Short mmCIF file of C-alpha atoms in Angstrom, two decimals:
data_model
loop_
_atom_site.label_atom_id
_atom_site.label_comp_id
_atom_site.label_asym_id
_atom_site.label_seq_id
_atom_site.Cartn_x
_atom_site.Cartn_y
_atom_site.Cartn_z
CA MET A 1 0.00 0.00 0.00
CA LYS A 2 1.32 3.40 -1.00
CA TYR A 3 0.88 6.22 1.51
CA SER A 4 -0.81 9.44 0.42
CA LYS A 5 0.76 12.86 0.59
CA GLU A 6 -1.98 13.82 3.06
CA GLU A 7 -1.24 10.92 5.43
CA ILE A 8 2.49 11.66 5.49
CA THR A 9 1.96 15.41 5.84
CA ALA A 10 -0.51 14.97 8.72
CA PHE A 11 1.90 12.78 10.71
CA PHE A 12 4.79 15.10 9.90
CA ARG A 13 2.88 18.08 11.31
CA SER A 14 2.30 16.12 14.53
CA LEU A 15 6.00 15.33 14.90
CA ASP A 16 7.65 17.64 17.45
CA ARG A 17 11.01 18.63 15.97
CA GLY A 18 12.07 20.03 19.35
CA ARG A 19 12.29 16.46 20.71
CA TYR A 20 15.17 15.87 18.28
CA MET A 21 17.14 18.97 19.28
CA ASP A 22 19.32 19.64 22.31
CA ASP A 23 19.61 23.37 21.59
CA TYR A 24 17.33 25.94 19.90
CA LYS A 25 14.24 24.05 21.12
CA ASP A 26 12.28 27.31 21.37
CA ALA A 27 12.84 27.85 17.63
CA ALA A 28 12.07 24.27 16.56
CA ASN A 29 8.97 25.35 14.61
CA MET A 30 10.96 27.70 12.38
CA ASP A 31 11.47 26.45 8.82
CA ARG A 32 15.23 26.55 8.90
CA PRO A 33 18.15 24.23 9.71
CA PHE A 34 19.86 24.30 13.10
CA PRO A 35 23.22 22.93 14.29
CA ILE A 36 23.11 19.66 16.24
CA GLY A 37 26.84 19.52 17.01
CA HIS A 38 29.86 17.94 15.33
CA GLY A 39 29.43 20.19 12.28
CA GLN A 40 26.04 18.61 11.49
CA THR A 41 22.56 20.10 11.17
CA ILE A 42 18.91 19.18 11.50
CA SER A 43 17.34 20.16 8.17
CA GLN A 44 14.49 22.61 7.80
CA PRO A 45 11.12 20.86 8.14
CA SER A 46 9.83 21.74 4.66
CA LEU A 47 12.85 20.03 3.07
CA VAL A 48 12.52 16.93 5.27
CA LEU A 49 8.87 16.59 4.24
CA ASN A 50 9.56 17.26 0.55
CA MET A 51 12.35 14.67 0.38
CA THR A 52 10.16 12.10 2.12
CA LEU A 53 7.21 12.68 -0.21
CA HIS A 54 9.41 12.14 -3.28
CA LEU A 55 10.35 8.66 -2.04
CA ASP A 56 6.76 7.38 -2.56
CA LEU A 57 6.93 5.20 0.55
CA GLU A 58 4.85 2.05 0.86
CA ASN A 59 4.01 0.00 3.94
CA ASP A 60 6.39 -2.77 2.83
CA SER A 61 9.28 -0.44 1.88
CA LYS A 62 12.76 -1.34 3.04
CA VAL A 63 14.58 1.98 3.42
CA LEU A 64 18.26 2.84 3.79
CA GLU A 65 18.95 6.23 5.40
CA ILE A 66 22.44 7.69 5.13
CA GLY A 67 22.98 10.17 7.95
CA THR A 68 20.85 9.46 11.02
CA GLY A 69 21.74 12.85 12.53
CA SER A 70 19.19 13.78 15.19
CA GLY A 71 16.77 11.01 14.17
CA PHE A 72 14.05 13.45 13.01
CA GLN A 73 14.04 12.24 9.40
CA THR A 74 14.44 8.64 10.63
CA ALA A 75 11.22 8.87 12.66
CA LEU A 76 9.28 10.04 9.61
CA LEU A 77 10.69 7.27 7.42
CA ALA A 78 10.00 4.61 10.07
CA LYS A 79 6.34 5.60 10.40
CA PHE A 80 5.73 4.91 6.69
CA SER A 81 8.06 1.97 5.99
CA LYS A 82 8.37 -1.67 6.99
CA ASN A 83 12.04 -1.31 8.01
CA VAL A 84 14.56 1.53 8.12
CA TYR A 85 18.30 0.83 8.12
CA THR A 86 20.04 4.02 9.20
CA VAL A 87 23.78 4.73 9.14
CA GLU A 88 25.58 7.49 11.08
CA ARG A 89 29.34 8.04 11.20
CA ILE A 90 29.45 10.24 14.34
CA GLU A 91 29.13 8.07 17.45
CA THR A 92 27.60 10.73 19.72
CA LEU A 93 24.80 11.48 17.21
CA HIS A 94 24.31 7.76 16.55
CA ASN A 95 23.87 7.03 20.26
CA LYS A 96 21.55 10.00 20.93
CA ALA A 97 19.31 9.22 17.95
CA ARG A 98 19.10 5.56 18.90
CA GLU A 99 18.17 6.44 22.48
CA ARG A 100 15.50 8.93 21.33
CA LEU A 101 13.91 6.62 18.78
CA ASP A 102 14.00 3.58 21.08
CA LYS A 103 12.31 5.67 23.79
CA GLU A 104 9.59 6.67 21.32
CA GLY A 105 8.82 3.01 20.73
CA TYR A 106 10.04 2.46 17.17
CA THR A 107 10.81 -1.22 16.63
CA ASN A 108 11.50 -1.17 12.88
CA ILE A 109 14.67 0.94 12.90
CA HIS A 110 18.07 -0.77 12.57
CA PHE A 111 21.09 1.37 13.53
CA HIS A 112 24.64 1.19 12.21
CA LEU A 113 27.64 3.27 13.20
CA GLY A 114 29.87 3.68 10.17
CA ASP A 115 30.69 5.37 6.88
CA GLY A 116 27.39 6.00 5.13
CA SER A 117 29.02 6.50 1.75
CA GLN A 118 29.45 2.71 1.71
CA GLY A 119 25.76 2.11 2.43
CA TRP A 120 24.91 -1.04 4.41
CA GLU A 121 25.72 -3.92 2.09
CA GLU A 122 24.61 -6.77 4.37
CA ASN A 123 20.95 -5.72 4.16
CA ALA A 124 20.82 -4.63 0.50
CA PRO A 125 18.96 -4.26 -1.75
CA TYR A 126 16.75 -1.40 -0.56
CA ASP A 127 13.47 -0.21 -2.08
CA ARG A 128 14.24 3.37 -1.09
CA ILE A 129 17.42 5.23 -0.14
CA MET A 130 17.44 8.63 1.59
CA VAL A 131 20.81 10.40 1.68
CA THR A 132 20.94 13.41 4.01
CA ALA A 133 24.52 14.47 3.25
CA ALA A 134 26.01 15.76 0.01
CA ALA A 135 28.12 13.64 -2.33
CA GLU A 136 30.56 15.08 -4.89
CA LYS A 137 29.08 12.72 -7.48
CA LEU A 138 26.56 9.93 -7.58
CA PRO A 139 27.95 7.11 -5.39
CA GLU A 140 28.01 3.86 -7.36
CA THR A 141 28.09 1.91 -4.09
CA LEU A 142 24.67 3.27 -3.10
CA ILE A 143 23.20 2.89 -6.59
CA SER A 144 24.24 -0.77 -6.54
CA GLN A 145 22.34 -1.25 -3.24
CA LEU A 146 19.12 0.20 -4.71
CA ALA A 147 16.62 -2.48 -5.74
CA PRO A 148 15.11 -2.59 -9.24
CA GLU A 149 12.15 -0.16 -9.34
CA GLY A 150 13.70 1.59 -6.33
CA LYS A 151 14.08 5.31 -5.65
CA MET A 152 16.88 7.32 -4.07
CA ILE A 153 17.00 10.96 -2.93
CA ILE A 154 20.50 12.45 -2.77
CA PRO A 155 22.12 15.91 -2.75
CA VAL A 156 24.99 16.02 -5.28
CA GLY A 157 27.53 18.79 -5.79
CA GLY A 158 30.14 21.00 -4.18
CA THR A 159 30.53 22.21 -0.62
CA PHE A 160 28.26 25.26 -0.76
CA SER A 161 25.51 24.24 -3.17
CA GLN A 162 24.13 20.96 -4.41
CA GLU A 163 21.39 19.61 -6.62
CA LEU A 164 18.82 17.50 -4.80
CA ARG A 165 18.23 14.59 -7.16
CA LEU A 166 15.67 11.83 -7.38
CA LEU A 167 17.12 8.64 -8.89
CA GLU A 168 14.77 5.95 -10.14
CA LYS A 169 16.04 2.52 -11.12
CA ASP A 170 13.97 0.50 -13.59
CA ARG A 171 13.60 -3.28 -13.71
CA ASP A 172 16.67 -3.56 -15.94
CA GLY A 173 18.86 -1.45 -13.67
CA ASN A 174 18.77 1.72 -15.80
CA ILE A 175 18.83 4.98 -13.85
CA GLN A 176 16.71 8.05 -14.52
CA THR A 177 17.64 11.23 -12.65
CA THR A 178 15.36 14.19 -11.91
CA LEU A 179 16.56 17.51 -10.46
CA LEU A 180 14.21 18.48 -7.61
CA GLU A 181 15.78 21.68 -6.25
CA HIS A 182 19.01 23.34 -5.18
CA VAL A 183 20.02 22.68 -1.57
CA ARG A 184 22.92 22.94 0.87
CA PHE A 185 23.79 19.89 2.97
CA VAL A 186 26.81 18.92 5.02
CA ARG A 187 29.30 16.67 3.24
CA LEU A 188 28.95 12.91 3.08
CA GLY A 189 31.67 11.40 5.34
CA LYS A 190 33.75 10.05 2.52
CA ASP A 191 32.77 10.46 -1.10
CA THR A 192 32.86 7.15 -2.89
CA ASP A 193 33.94 6.10 -6.31
#
């Protein structure tokens, strides 16, 4: 079953972003990014929602998230997926997000501390991949972990500006790319091939 834009948007509006922030809690409703430590940010809500909607999540979707960060995006993905496999390279953020999401009762999130640019090979392929850090170029490692008829959202480009792209893989493994908007994300830990 595919979720509607209305269902996802309604849950998103009920999600308290302040619960995923240690600082700036009084400004959590503002539509802007905020630092969460270690040079990382929690994205502005409108972008989190837009990226999620473009994934066309279904109740049996197996999702790979690169960049757990605060866990805010992870919570949204987990609500509308069967399983979320999330990778974070910064141990402090990994531990905090895991603690938050476990406390909120999510049982379909699998956490991995490591280099997200390498994906999570053991659990591939994934129906959907959400990348919340910018890559210099499209990472072949992640594309290879995307299932046929899968979709991936990824920011691609330089340090100060990137293109947010939607990649769709057909049954034969061909990739179609659509430019969604221009964005600015922190860098992916290590850019891959």
